[in-house]
PDB file of C-alpha atoms in Angstrom:
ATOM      1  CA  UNK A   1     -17.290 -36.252-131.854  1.00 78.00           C
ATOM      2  CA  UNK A   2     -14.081 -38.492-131.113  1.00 87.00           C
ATOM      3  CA  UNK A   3     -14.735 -41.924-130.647  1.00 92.00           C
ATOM      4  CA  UNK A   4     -12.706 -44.558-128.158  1.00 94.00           C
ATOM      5  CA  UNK A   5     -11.585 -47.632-130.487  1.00 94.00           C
ATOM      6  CA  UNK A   6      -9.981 -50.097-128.712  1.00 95.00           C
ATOM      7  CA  UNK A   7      -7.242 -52.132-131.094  1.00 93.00           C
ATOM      8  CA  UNK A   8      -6.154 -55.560-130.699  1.00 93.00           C
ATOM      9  CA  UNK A   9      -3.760 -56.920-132.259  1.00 88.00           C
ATOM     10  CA  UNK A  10      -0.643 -59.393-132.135  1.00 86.00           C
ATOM     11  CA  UNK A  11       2.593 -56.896-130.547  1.00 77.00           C
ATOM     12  CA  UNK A  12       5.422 -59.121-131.221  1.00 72.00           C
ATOM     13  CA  UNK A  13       4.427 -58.742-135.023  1.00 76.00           C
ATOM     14  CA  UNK A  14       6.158 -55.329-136.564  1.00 76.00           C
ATOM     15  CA  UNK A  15       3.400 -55.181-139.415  1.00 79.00           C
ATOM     16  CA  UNK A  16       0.793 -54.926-137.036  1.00 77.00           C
ATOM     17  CA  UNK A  17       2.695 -52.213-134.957  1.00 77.00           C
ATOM     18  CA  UNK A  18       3.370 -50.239-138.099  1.00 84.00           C
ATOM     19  CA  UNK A  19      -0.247 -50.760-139.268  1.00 82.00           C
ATOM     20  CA  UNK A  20      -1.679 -49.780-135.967  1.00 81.00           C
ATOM     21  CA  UNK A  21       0.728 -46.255-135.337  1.00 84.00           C
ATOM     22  CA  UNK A  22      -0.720 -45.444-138.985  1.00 85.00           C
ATOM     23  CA  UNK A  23      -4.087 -45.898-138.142  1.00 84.00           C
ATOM     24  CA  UNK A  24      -3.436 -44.382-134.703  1.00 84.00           C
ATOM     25  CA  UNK A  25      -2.320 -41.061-136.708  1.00 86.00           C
ATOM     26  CA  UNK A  26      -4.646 -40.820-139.386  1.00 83.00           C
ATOM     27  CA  UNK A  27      -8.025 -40.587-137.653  1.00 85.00           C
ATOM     28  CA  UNK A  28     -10.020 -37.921-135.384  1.00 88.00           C
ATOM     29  CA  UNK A  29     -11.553 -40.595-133.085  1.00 90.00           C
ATOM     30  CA  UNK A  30      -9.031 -42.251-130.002  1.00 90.00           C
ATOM     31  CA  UNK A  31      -7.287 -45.503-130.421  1.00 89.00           C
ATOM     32  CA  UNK A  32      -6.134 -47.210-127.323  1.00 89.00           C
ATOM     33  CA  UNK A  33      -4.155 -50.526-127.246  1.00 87.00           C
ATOM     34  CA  UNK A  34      -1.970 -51.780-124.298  1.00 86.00           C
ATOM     35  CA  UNK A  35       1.246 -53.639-124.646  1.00 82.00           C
ATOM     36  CA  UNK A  36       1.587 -56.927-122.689  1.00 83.00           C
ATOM     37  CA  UNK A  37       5.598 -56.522-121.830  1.00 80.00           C
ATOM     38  CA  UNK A  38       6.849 -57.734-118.706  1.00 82.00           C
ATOM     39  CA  UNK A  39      10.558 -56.748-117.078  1.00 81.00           C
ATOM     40  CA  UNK A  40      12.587 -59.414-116.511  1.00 84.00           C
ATOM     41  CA  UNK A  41      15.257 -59.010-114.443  1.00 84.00           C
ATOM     42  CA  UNK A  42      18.118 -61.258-115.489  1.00 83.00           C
ATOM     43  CA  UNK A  43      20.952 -63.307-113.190  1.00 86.00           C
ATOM     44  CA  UNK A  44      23.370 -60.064-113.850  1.00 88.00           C
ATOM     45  CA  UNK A  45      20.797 -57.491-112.897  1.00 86.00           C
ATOM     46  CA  UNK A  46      20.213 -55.933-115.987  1.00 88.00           C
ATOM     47  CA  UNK A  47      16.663 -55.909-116.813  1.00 87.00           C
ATOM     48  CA  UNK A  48      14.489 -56.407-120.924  1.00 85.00           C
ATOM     49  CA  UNK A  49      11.250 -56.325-121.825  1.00 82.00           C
ATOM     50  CA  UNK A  50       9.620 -59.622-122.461  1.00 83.00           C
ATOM     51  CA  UNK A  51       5.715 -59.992-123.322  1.00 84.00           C
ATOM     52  CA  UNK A  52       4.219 -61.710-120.702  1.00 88.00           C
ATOM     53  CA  UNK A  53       1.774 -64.496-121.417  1.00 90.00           C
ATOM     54  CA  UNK A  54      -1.490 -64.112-120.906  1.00 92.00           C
ATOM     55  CA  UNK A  55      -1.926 -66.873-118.103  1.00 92.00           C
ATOM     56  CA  UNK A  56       0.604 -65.616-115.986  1.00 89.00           C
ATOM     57  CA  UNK A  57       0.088 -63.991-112.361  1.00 91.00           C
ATOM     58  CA  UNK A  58       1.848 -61.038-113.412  1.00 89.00           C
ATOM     59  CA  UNK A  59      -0.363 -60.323-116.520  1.00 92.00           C
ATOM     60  CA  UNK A  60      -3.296 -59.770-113.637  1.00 94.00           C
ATOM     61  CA  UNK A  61      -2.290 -55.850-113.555  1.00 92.00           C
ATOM     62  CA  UNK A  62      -2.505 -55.579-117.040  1.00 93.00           C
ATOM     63  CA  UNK A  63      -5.801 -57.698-117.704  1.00 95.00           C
ATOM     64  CA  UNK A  64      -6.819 -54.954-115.238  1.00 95.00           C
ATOM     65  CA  UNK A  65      -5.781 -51.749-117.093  1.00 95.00           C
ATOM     66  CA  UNK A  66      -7.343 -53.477-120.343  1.00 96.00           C
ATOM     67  CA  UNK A  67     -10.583 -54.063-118.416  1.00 97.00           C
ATOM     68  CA  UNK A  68     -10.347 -50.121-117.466  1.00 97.00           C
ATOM     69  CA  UNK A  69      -9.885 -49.137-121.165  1.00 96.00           C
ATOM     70  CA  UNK A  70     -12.472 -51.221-122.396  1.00 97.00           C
ATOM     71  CA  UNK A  71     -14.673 -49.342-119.940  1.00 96.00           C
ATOM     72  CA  UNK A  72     -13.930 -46.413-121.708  1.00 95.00           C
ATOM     73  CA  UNK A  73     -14.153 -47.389-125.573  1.00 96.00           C
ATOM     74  CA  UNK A  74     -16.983 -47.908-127.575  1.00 94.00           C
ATOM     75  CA  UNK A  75     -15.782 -50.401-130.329  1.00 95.00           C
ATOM     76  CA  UNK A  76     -13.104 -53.057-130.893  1.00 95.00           C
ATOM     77  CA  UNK A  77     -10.762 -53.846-133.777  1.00 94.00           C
ATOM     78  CA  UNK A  78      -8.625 -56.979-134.442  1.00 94.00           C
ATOM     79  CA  UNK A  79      -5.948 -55.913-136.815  1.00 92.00           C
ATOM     80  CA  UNK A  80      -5.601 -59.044-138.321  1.00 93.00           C
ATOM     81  CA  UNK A  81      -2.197 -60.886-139.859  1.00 92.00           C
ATOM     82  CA  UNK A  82      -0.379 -63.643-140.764  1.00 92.00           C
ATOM     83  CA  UNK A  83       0.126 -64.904-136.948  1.00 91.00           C
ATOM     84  CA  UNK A  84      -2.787 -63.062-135.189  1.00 92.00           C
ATOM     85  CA  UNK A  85      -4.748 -66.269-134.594  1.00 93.00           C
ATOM     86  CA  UNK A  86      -2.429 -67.771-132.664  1.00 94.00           C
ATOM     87  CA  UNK A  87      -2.295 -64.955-129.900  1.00 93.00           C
ATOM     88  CA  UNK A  88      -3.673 -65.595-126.803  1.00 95.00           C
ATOM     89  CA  UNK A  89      -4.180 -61.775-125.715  1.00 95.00           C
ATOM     90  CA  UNK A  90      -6.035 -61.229-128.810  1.00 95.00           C
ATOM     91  CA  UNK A  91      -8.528 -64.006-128.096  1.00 95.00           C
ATOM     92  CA  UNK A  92      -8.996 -62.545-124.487  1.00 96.00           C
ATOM     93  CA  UNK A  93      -9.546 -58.816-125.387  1.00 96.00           C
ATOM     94  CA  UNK A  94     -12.012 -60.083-127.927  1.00 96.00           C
ATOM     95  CA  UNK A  95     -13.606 -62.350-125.826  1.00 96.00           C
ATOM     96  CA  UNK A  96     -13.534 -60.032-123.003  1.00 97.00           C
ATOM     97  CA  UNK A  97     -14.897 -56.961-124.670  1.00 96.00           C
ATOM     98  CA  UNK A  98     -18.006 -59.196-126.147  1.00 95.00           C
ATOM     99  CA  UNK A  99     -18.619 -60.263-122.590  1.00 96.00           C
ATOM    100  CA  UNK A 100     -18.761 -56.665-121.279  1.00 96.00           C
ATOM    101  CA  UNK A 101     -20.489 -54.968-124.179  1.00 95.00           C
ATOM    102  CA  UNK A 102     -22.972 -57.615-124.563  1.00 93.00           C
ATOM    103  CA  UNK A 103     -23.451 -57.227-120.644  1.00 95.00           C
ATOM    104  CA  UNK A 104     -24.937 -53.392-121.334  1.00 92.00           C
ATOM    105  CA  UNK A 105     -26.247 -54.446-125.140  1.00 86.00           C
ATOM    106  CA  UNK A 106     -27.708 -57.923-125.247  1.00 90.00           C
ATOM    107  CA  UNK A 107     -27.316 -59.036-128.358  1.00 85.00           C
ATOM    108  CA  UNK A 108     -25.649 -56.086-129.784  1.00 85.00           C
ATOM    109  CA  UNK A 109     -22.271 -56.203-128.910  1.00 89.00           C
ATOM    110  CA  UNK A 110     -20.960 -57.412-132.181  1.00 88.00           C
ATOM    111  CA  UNK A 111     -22.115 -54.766-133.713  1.00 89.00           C
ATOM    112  CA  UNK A 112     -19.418 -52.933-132.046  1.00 92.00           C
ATOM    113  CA  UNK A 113     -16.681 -55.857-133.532  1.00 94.00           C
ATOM    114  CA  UNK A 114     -14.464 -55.519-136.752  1.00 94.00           C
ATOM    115  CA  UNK A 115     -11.296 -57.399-137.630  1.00 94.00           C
ATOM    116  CA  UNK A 116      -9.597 -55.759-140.402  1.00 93.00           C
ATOM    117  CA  UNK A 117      -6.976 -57.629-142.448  1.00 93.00           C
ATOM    118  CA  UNK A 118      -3.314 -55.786-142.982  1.00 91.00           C
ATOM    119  CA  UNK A 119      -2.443 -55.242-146.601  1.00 89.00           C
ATOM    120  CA  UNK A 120      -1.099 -58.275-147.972  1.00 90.00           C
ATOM    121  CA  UNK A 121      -2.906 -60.484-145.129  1.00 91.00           C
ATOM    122  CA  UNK A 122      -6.140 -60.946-146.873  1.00 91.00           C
ATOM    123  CA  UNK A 123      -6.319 -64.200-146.403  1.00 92.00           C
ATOM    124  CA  UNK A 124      -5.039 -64.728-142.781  1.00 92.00           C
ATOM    125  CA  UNK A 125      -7.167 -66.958-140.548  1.00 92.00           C
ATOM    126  CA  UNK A 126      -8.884 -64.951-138.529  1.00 91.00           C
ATOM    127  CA  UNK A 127      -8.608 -65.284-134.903  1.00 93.00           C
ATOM    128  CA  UNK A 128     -11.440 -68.250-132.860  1.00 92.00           C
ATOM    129  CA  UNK A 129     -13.061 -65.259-131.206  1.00 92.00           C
ATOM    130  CA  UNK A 130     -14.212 -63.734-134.247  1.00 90.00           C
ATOM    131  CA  UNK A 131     -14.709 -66.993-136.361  1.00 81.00           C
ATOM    132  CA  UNK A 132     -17.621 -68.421-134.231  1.00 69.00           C
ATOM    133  CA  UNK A 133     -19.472 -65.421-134.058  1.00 67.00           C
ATOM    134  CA  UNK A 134     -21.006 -63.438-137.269  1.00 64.00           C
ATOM    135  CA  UNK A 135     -18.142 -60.258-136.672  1.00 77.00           C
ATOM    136  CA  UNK A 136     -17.885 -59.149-140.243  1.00 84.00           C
ATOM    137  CA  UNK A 137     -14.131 -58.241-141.126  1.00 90.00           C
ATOM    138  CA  UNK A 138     -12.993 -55.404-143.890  1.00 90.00           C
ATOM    139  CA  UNK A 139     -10.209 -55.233-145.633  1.00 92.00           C
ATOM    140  CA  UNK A 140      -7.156 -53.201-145.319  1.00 90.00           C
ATOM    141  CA  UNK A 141      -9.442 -49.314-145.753  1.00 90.00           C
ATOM    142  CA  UNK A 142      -8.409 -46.851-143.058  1.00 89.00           C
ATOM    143  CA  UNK A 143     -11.543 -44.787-144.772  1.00 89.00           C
ATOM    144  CA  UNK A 144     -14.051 -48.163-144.687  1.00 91.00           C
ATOM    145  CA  UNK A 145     -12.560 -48.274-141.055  1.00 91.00           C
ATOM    146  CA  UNK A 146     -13.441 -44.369-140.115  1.00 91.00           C
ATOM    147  CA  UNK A 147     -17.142 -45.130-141.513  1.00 92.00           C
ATOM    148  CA  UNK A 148     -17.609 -47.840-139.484  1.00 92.00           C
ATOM    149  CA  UNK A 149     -16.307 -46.623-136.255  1.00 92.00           C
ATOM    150  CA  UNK A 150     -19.084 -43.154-137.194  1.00 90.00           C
ATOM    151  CA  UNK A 151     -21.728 -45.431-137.685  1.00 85.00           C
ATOM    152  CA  UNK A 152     -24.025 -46.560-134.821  1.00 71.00           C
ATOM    153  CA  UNK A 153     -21.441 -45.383-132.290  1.00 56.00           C
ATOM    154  CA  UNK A 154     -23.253 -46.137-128.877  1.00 57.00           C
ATOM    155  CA  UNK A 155     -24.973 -49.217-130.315  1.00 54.00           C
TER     156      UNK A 155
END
């Protein structure tokens, strides 16, 4: 049976996009993830693709959609790298996720919480939403990966 995995992870970083399409395509179970890009419309009309900050009013509609797919997934994973730390939408989808799981599983949501490092990122710092809880991280193993997301899925 296909499990919903939702990934988090820092988008601006190419390594994690990589690492995450590679994931995305090796595995049975469903990976969601959702972008945090914003148009912006510039003085000439021509629009680009910005990510939008987390604390933004126009990020609402997107924290939204996030809350939706959360509803929907049964784990979490942090792909973690150099820079992941440091992202704001990372902390919140962790944070959020905890708050929701542990909501219908006192006490058990972390059980449903990996961060996994990228190859070569071993020793990144791991990101404060993970750090002050007990979330036990694995190293770059698409396979380690797969057994965790079989095991205990509805815990």
């Amino acid at each position: 049976m296909a499990i919903t995995v939702f990934v988090s992870f820092n988008h601006a970083d190419q390594k994690q996009l990589e690492a995450f399409d590679l994931l995305k395509n090796k595995t049975k179970h469903v990976f969601e993830s959702h972008d945090h890009l914003c148009k912006e419309v510039s003085p000439d009309g021509s629009e680009k693709l910005i990510i939008c900050q987390i604390n933004e009013g126009r990020s609402k509609p997107m924290r939204e959609e996030i809350i939706k797919k959360f509803e929907q997934c049964s784990k979490l994973v942090v792909l973690m790298g150099n820079e992941t730390y440091k992202d704001a939408w990372v902390e919140w989808e962790v944070n959020n996720f905890y708050k929701m799981k542990d909501a219908l599983l006192p006490g058990k949501a972390w059980m449903n919480i990996r961060g996994m490092f990228l190859e070569g990122c071993e020793k990144a710092t791991a990101p404060k939403a993970l750090e002050c809880r007990s979330t036990q991280r694995l190293a770059w193993d698409p396979e380690a990966l797969e057994k965790w997301i079989e095991e205990n899925p509805g815990a």
